[in-house]
Amino acid sequence: MADILNGQLFRSISFYDSVESFYHGFLAGILSQSENYLVKPNRESGNGRSDIMVRSPSLRGRSFILEVKVSERIGDLEQDAKKALQQIYDKKYMEELLFQM
């Protein structure tokens, strides 16, 4: 999935498209094309809303929670990714997925 998304991003967007909502919409649109997953943007779960929840219709399938962040500099990527991950845990976005198990 990472290869497909990277290819699409490199072919279709500009450096100047650095607004988080742009990436959010782009990812939700691309991911919703999958027949193997249910894509739920801005899904209320836990104590807030994750940007995108991707889950398998099967209880045994894989699920993903995406929290989109835009970094000002390439050197900020790792720290911003950690912030996104921490937000997912702090706001308990995974609760909906846990209750379906």
PDB file of N, CA, C and O in Angstrom, residues 29-74:
ATOM      1  N   GLY A  29      -9.828   9.229  -0.335  1.00  0.00           N
ATOM      2  CA  GLY A  29     -10.303   8.885  -1.668  1.00  0.00           C
ATOM      3  C   GLY A  29      -9.580   7.680  -2.247  1.00  0.00           C
ATOM      4  O   GLY A  29     -10.203   6.765  -2.787  1.00  0.00           O
ATOM      5  N   ILE A  30      -8.263   7.665  -2.157  1.00  0.00           N
ATOM      6  CA  ILE A  30      -7.482   6.552  -2.688  1.00  0.00           C
ATOM      7  C   ILE A  30      -7.802   5.259  -1.933  1.00  0.00           C
ATOM      8  O   ILE A  30      -8.035   4.207  -2.530  1.00  0.00           O
ATOM      9  N   LEU A  31      -7.807   5.323  -0.616  1.00  0.00           N
ATOM     10  CA  LEU A  31      -8.027   4.115   0.182  1.00  0.00           C
ATOM     11  C   LEU A  31      -9.440   3.562   0.016  1.00  0.00           C
ATOM     12  O   LEU A  31      -9.651   2.354   0.109  1.00  0.00           O
ATOM     13  N   SER A  32     -10.415   4.425  -0.231  1.00  0.00           N
ATOM     14  CA  SER A  32     -11.798   3.954  -0.359  1.00  0.00           C
ATOM     15  C   SER A  32     -12.013   3.140  -1.635  1.00  0.00           C
ATOM     16  O   SER A  32     -13.055   2.505  -1.793  1.00  0.00           O
ATOM     17  N   GLN A  33     -11.033   3.119  -2.528  1.00  0.00           N
ATOM     18  CA  GLN A  33     -11.132   2.319  -3.742  1.00  0.00           C
ATOM     19  C   GLN A  33     -10.919   0.827  -3.473  1.00  0.00           C
ATOM     20  O   GLN A  33     -11.219  -0.004  -4.319  1.00  0.00           O
ATOM     21  N   SER A  34     -10.399   0.490  -2.308  1.00  0.00           N
ATOM     22  CA  SER A  34     -10.140  -0.908  -1.970  1.00  0.00           C
ATOM     23  C   SER A  34     -11.446  -1.647  -1.705  1.00  0.00           C
ATOM     24  O   SER A  34     -12.314  -1.154  -0.988  1.00  0.00           O
ATOM     25  N   GLU A  35     -11.564  -2.823  -2.270  1.00  0.00           N
ATOM     26  CA  GLU A  35     -12.731  -3.658  -2.007  1.00  0.00           C
ATOM     27  C   GLU A  35     -12.541  -4.524  -0.764  1.00  0.00           C
ATOM     28  O   GLU A  35     -13.480  -5.165  -0.306  1.00  0.00           O
ATOM     29  N   ASN A  36     -11.328  -4.525  -0.216  1.00  0.00           N
ATOM     30  CA  ASN A  36     -11.013  -5.387   0.920  1.00  0.00           C
ATOM     31  C   ASN A  36     -11.119  -4.693   2.266  1.00  0.00           C
ATOM     32  O   ASN A  36     -10.973  -5.337   3.300  1.00  0.00           O
ATOM     33  N   TYR A  37     -11.319  -3.388   2.260  1.00  0.00           N
ATOM     34  CA  TYR A  37     -11.356  -2.635   3.516  1.00  0.00           C
ATOM     35  C   TYR A  37     -12.508  -1.643   3.520  1.00  0.00           C
ATOM     36  O   TYR A  37     -12.928  -1.156   2.472  1.00  0.00           O
ATOM     37  N   LEU A  38     -12.974  -1.325   4.717  1.00  0.00           N
ATOM     38  CA  LEU A  38     -13.960  -0.269   4.917  1.00  0.00           C
ATOM     39  C   LEU A  38     -13.196   0.971   5.361  1.00  0.00           C
ATOM     40  O   LEU A  38     -12.420   0.912   6.317  1.00  0.00           O
ATOM     41  N   VAL A  39     -13.410   2.085   4.704  1.00  0.00           N
ATOM     42  CA  VAL A  39     -12.697   3.323   5.006  1.00  0.00           C
ATOM     43  C   VAL A  39     -13.683   4.299   5.629  1.00  0.00           C
ATOM     44  O   VAL A  39     -14.734   4.586   5.057  1.00  0.00           O
ATOM     45  N   LYS A  40     -13.328   4.797   6.818  1.00  0.00           N
ATOM     46  CA  LYS A  40     -14.209   5.706   7.548  1.00  0.00           C
ATOM     47  C   LYS A  40     -13.431   6.965   7.922  1.00  0.00           C
ATOM     48  O   LYS A  40     -12.701   6.973   8.910  1.00  0.00           O
ATOM     49  N   PRO A  41     -13.561   8.041   7.136  1.00  0.00           N
ATOM     50  CA  PRO A  41     -12.864   9.281   7.485  1.00  0.00           C
ATOM     51  C   PRO A  41     -13.558  10.004   8.639  1.00  0.00           C
ATOM     52  O   PRO A  41     -14.773   9.901   8.810  1.00  0.00           O
ATOM     53  N   ASN A  42     -12.767  10.708   9.435  1.00  0.00           N
ATOM     54  CA  ASN A  42     -13.273  11.493  10.566  1.00  0.00           C
ATOM     55  C   ASN A  42     -14.178  10.681  11.481  1.00  0.00           C
ATOM     56  O   ASN A  42     -15.209  11.147  11.945  1.00  0.00           O
ATOM     57  N   ARG A  43     -13.770   9.468  11.747  1.00  0.00           N
ATOM     58  CA  ARG A  43     -14.575   8.550  12.547  1.00  0.00           C
ATOM     59  C   ARG A  43     -14.476   8.907  14.027  1.00  0.00           C
ATOM     60  O   ARG A  43     -13.381   9.002  14.583  1.00  0.00           O
ATOM     61  N   GLU A  44     -15.624   9.116  14.665  1.00  0.00           N
ATOM     62  CA  GLU A  44     -15.637   9.385  16.100  1.00  0.00           C
ATOM     63  C   GLU A  44     -15.397   8.083  16.845  1.00  0.00           C
ATOM     64  O   GLU A  44     -16.093   7.097  16.645  1.00  0.00           O
ATOM     65  N   SER A  45     -14.384   8.098  17.676  1.00  0.00           N
ATOM     66  CA  SER A  45     -14.041   6.923  18.462  1.00  0.00           C
ATOM     67  C   SER A  45     -13.208   7.370  19.649  1.00  0.00           C
ATOM     68  O   SER A  45     -12.389   8.276  19.514  1.00  0.00           O
ATOM     69  N   GLY A  46     -13.423   6.770  20.789  1.00  0.00           N
ATOM     70  CA  GLY A  46     -12.671   7.184  21.969  1.00  0.00           C
ATOM     71  C   GLY A  46     -13.035   8.599  22.360  1.00  0.00           C
ATOM     72  O   GLY A  46     -14.205   8.933  22.495  1.00  0.00           O
ATOM     73  N   ASN A  47     -12.016   9.451  22.482  1.00  0.00           N
ATOM     74  CA  ASN A  47     -12.223  10.833  22.914  1.00  0.00           C
ATOM     75  C   ASN A  47     -11.999  11.837  21.790  1.00  0.00           C
ATOM     76  O   ASN A  47     -11.481  12.918  22.008  1.00  0.00           O
ATOM     77  N   GLY A  48     -12.354  11.468  20.578  1.00  0.00           N
ATOM     78  CA  GLY A  48     -12.153  12.384  19.463  1.00  0.00           C
ATOM     79  C   GLY A  48     -12.456  11.721  18.141  1.00  0.00           C
ATOM     80  O   GLY A  48     -13.238  10.776  18.075  1.00  0.00           O
ATOM     81  N   ARG A  49     -11.809  12.233  17.091  1.00  0.00           N
ATOM     82  CA  ARG A  49     -12.009  11.697  15.743  1.00  0.00           C
ATOM     83  C   ARG A  49     -10.657  11.465  15.101  1.00  0.00           C
ATOM     84  O   ARG A  49      -9.847  12.376  14.977  1.00  0.00           O
ATOM     85  N   SER A  50     -10.437  10.243  14.665  1.00  0.00           N
ATOM     86  CA  SER A  50      -9.223   9.966  13.900  1.00  0.00           C
ATOM     87  C   SER A  50      -9.433  10.491  12.491  1.00  0.00           C
ATOM     88  O   SER A  50     -10.563  10.620  12.024  1.00  0.00           O
ATOM     89  N   ASP A  51      -8.342  10.784  11.790  1.00  0.00           N
ATOM     90  CA  ASP A  51      -8.481  11.274  10.426  1.00  0.00           C
ATOM     91  C   ASP A  51      -9.090  10.213   9.526  1.00  0.00           C
ATOM     92  O   ASP A  51     -10.051  10.473   8.813  1.00  0.00           O
ATOM     93  N   ILE A  52      -8.530   9.010   9.556  1.00  0.00           N
ATOM     94  CA  ILE A  52      -9.045   7.936   8.711  1.00  0.00           C
ATOM     95  C   ILE A  52      -8.908   6.608   9.464  1.00  0.00           C
ATOM     96  O   ILE A  52      -7.846   6.291   9.971  1.00  0.00           O
ATOM     97  N   MET A  53     -10.001   5.852   9.505  1.00  0.00           N
ATOM     98  CA  MET A  53      -9.963   4.500  10.045  1.00  0.00           C
ATOM     99  C   MET A  53     -10.186   3.549   8.878  1.00  0.00           C
ATOM    100  O   MET A  53     -11.135   3.712   8.108  1.00  0.00           O
ATOM    101  N   VAL A  54      -9.302   2.594   8.735  1.00  0.00           N
ATOM    102  CA  VAL A  54      -9.391   1.594   7.669  1.00  0.00           C
ATOM    103  C   VAL A  54      -9.482   0.247   8.359  1.00  0.00           C
ATOM    104  O   VAL A  54      -8.597  -0.123   9.120  1.00  0.00           O
ATOM    105  N   ARG A  55     -10.569  -0.471   8.101  1.00  0.00           N
ATOM    106  CA  ARG A  55     -10.700  -1.752   8.773  1.00  0.00           C
ATOM    107  C   ARG A  55     -11.214  -2.819   7.831  1.00  0.00           C
ATOM    108  O   ARG A  55     -11.917  -2.548   6.871  1.00  0.00           O
ATOM    109  N   SER A  56     -10.840  -4.015   8.160  1.00  0.00           N
ATOM    110  CA  SER A  56     -11.299  -5.172   7.403  1.00  0.00           C
ATOM    111  C   SER A  56     -12.732  -5.485   7.816  1.00  0.00           C
ATOM    112  O   SER A  56     -13.090  -5.337   8.981  1.00  0.00           O
ATOM    113  N   PRO A  57     -13.560  -5.905   6.882  1.00  0.00           N
ATOM    114  CA  PRO A  57     -14.910  -6.325   7.270  1.00  0.00           C
ATOM    115  C   PRO A  57     -14.890  -7.576   8.147  1.00  0.00           C
ATOM    116  O   PRO A  57     -15.815  -7.825   8.900  1.00  0.00           O
ATOM    117  N   SER A  58     -13.807  -8.340   8.072  1.00  0.00           N
ATOM    118  CA  SER A  58     -13.654  -9.548   8.872  1.00  0.00           C
ATOM    119  C   SER A  58     -13.121  -9.186  10.255  1.00  0.00           C
ATOM    120  O   SER A  58     -12.256  -8.329  10.392  1.00  0.00           O
ATOM    121  N   LEU A  59     -13.612  -9.858  11.272  1.00  0.00           N
ATOM    122  CA  LEU A  59     -13.118  -9.615  12.624  1.00  0.00           C
ATOM    123  C   LEU A  59     -11.664 -10.037  12.778  1.00  0.00           C
ATOM    124  O   LEU A  59     -10.966  -9.566  13.659  1.00  0.00           O
ATOM    125  N   ARG A  60     -11.201 -10.932  11.941  1.00  0.00           N
ATOM    126  CA  ARG A  60      -9.815 -11.400  12.007  1.00  0.00           C
ATOM    127  C   ARG A  60      -8.887 -10.609  11.095  1.00  0.00           C
ATOM    128  O   ARG A  60      -7.695 -10.841  11.063  1.00  0.00           O
ATOM    129  N   GLY A  61      -9.429  -9.679  10.330  1.00  0.00           N
ATOM    130  CA  GLY A  61      -8.622  -8.902   9.396  1.00  0.00           C
ATOM    131  C   GLY A  61      -7.868  -7.778  10.093  1.00  0.00           C
ATOM    132  O   GLY A  61      -8.068  -7.495  11.268  1.00  0.00           O
ATOM    133  N   ARG A  62      -7.007  -7.141   9.349  1.00  0.00           N
ATOM    134  CA  ARG A  62      -6.216  -6.027   9.878  1.00  0.00           C
ATOM    135  C   ARG A  62      -6.991  -4.723   9.792  1.00  0.00           C
ATOM    136  O   ARG A  62      -7.817  -4.530   8.910  1.00  0.00           O
ATOM    137  N   SER A  63      -6.675  -3.840  10.717  1.00  0.00           N
ATOM    138  CA  SER A  63      -7.268  -2.508  10.728  1.00  0.00           C
ATOM    139  C   SER A  63      -6.159  -1.489  10.941  1.00  0.00           C
ATOM    140  O   SER A  63      -5.121  -1.797  11.531  1.00  0.00           O
ATOM    141  N   PHE A  64      -6.409  -0.265  10.475  1.00  0.00           N
ATOM    142  CA  PHE A  64      -5.419   0.797  10.570  1.00  0.00           C
ATOM    143  C   PHE A  64      -6.095   2.087  10.979  1.00  0.00           C
ATOM    144  O   PHE A  64      -7.231   2.346  10.587  1.00  0.00           O
ATOM    145  N   ILE A  65      -5.393   2.872  11.754  1.00  0.00           N
ATOM    146  CA  ILE A  65      -5.851   4.209  12.100  1.00  0.00           C
ATOM    147  C   ILE A  65      -4.796   5.179  11.588  1.00  0.00           C
ATOM    148  O   ILE A  65      -3.617   5.044  11.926  1.00  0.00           O
ATOM    149  N   LEU A  66      -5.221   6.128  10.765  1.00  0.00           N
ATOM    150  CA  LEU A  66      -4.300   7.106  10.202  1.00  0.00           C
ATOM    151  C   LEU A  66      -4.585   8.481  10.790  1.00  0.00           C
ATOM    152  O   LEU A  66      -5.737   8.932  10.799  1.00  0.00           O
ATOM    153  N   GLU A  67      -3.572   9.107  11.288  1.00  0.00           N
ATOM    154  CA  GLU A  67      -3.647  10.480  11.781  1.00  0.00           C
ATOM    155  C   GLU A  67      -2.671  11.291  10.934  1.00  0.00           C
ATOM    156  O   GLU A  67      -1.471  11.074  10.977  1.00  0.00           O
ATOM    157  N   VAL A  68      -3.191  12.189  10.131  1.00  0.00           N
ATOM    158  CA  VAL A  68      -2.392  12.930   9.160  1.00  0.00           C
ATOM    159  C   VAL A  68      -1.766  14.163   9.809  1.00  0.00           C
ATOM    160  O   VAL A  68      -2.447  14.922  10.490  1.00  0.00           O
ATOM    161  N   LYS A  69      -0.482  14.323   9.591  1.00  0.00           N
ATOM    162  CA  LYS A  69       0.259  15.508  10.045  1.00  0.00           C
ATOM    163  C   LYS A  69       1.087  16.027   8.877  1.00  0.00           C
ATOM    164  O   LYS A  69       1.549  15.248   8.044  1.00  0.00           O
ATOM    165  N   VAL A  70       1.276  17.319   8.801  1.00  0.00           N
ATOM    166  CA  VAL A  70       2.138  17.923   7.797  1.00  0.00           C
ATOM    167  C   VAL A  70       3.340  18.512   8.515  1.00  0.00           C
ATOM    168  O   VAL A  70       3.192  19.279   9.467  1.00  0.00           O
ATOM    169  N   SER A  71       4.523  18.135   8.076  1.00  0.00           N
ATOM    170  CA  SER A  71       5.763  18.618   8.683  1.00  0.00           C
ATOM    171  C   SER A  71       6.257  19.854   7.934  1.00  0.00           C
ATOM    172  O   SER A  71       6.167  19.918   6.711  1.00  0.00           O
ATOM    173  N   GLU A  72       6.782  20.797   8.685  1.00  0.00           N
ATOM    174  CA  GLU A  72       7.346  22.010   8.083  1.00  0.00           C
ATOM    175  C   GLU A  72       8.679  21.722   7.398  1.00  0.00           C
ATOM    176  O   GLU A  72       8.991  22.311   6.374  1.00  0.00           O
ATOM    177  N   ARG A  73       9.445  20.812   7.985  1.00  0.00           N
ATOM    178  CA  ARG A  73      10.774  20.471   7.456  1.00  0.00           C
ATOM    179  C   ARG A  73      10.930  18.964   7.468  1.00  0.00           C
ATOM    180  O   ARG A  73      10.321  18.268   8.278  1.00  0.00           O
ATOM    181  N   ILE A  74      11.791  18.478   6.597  1.00  0.00           N
ATOM    182  CA  ILE A  74      12.034  17.040   6.540  1.00  0.00           C
ATOM    183  C   ILE A  74      12.589  16.528   7.871  1.00  0.00           C
ATOM    184  O   ILE A  74      12.317  15.404   8.282  1.00  0.00           O
TER     185      ILE A  74
END
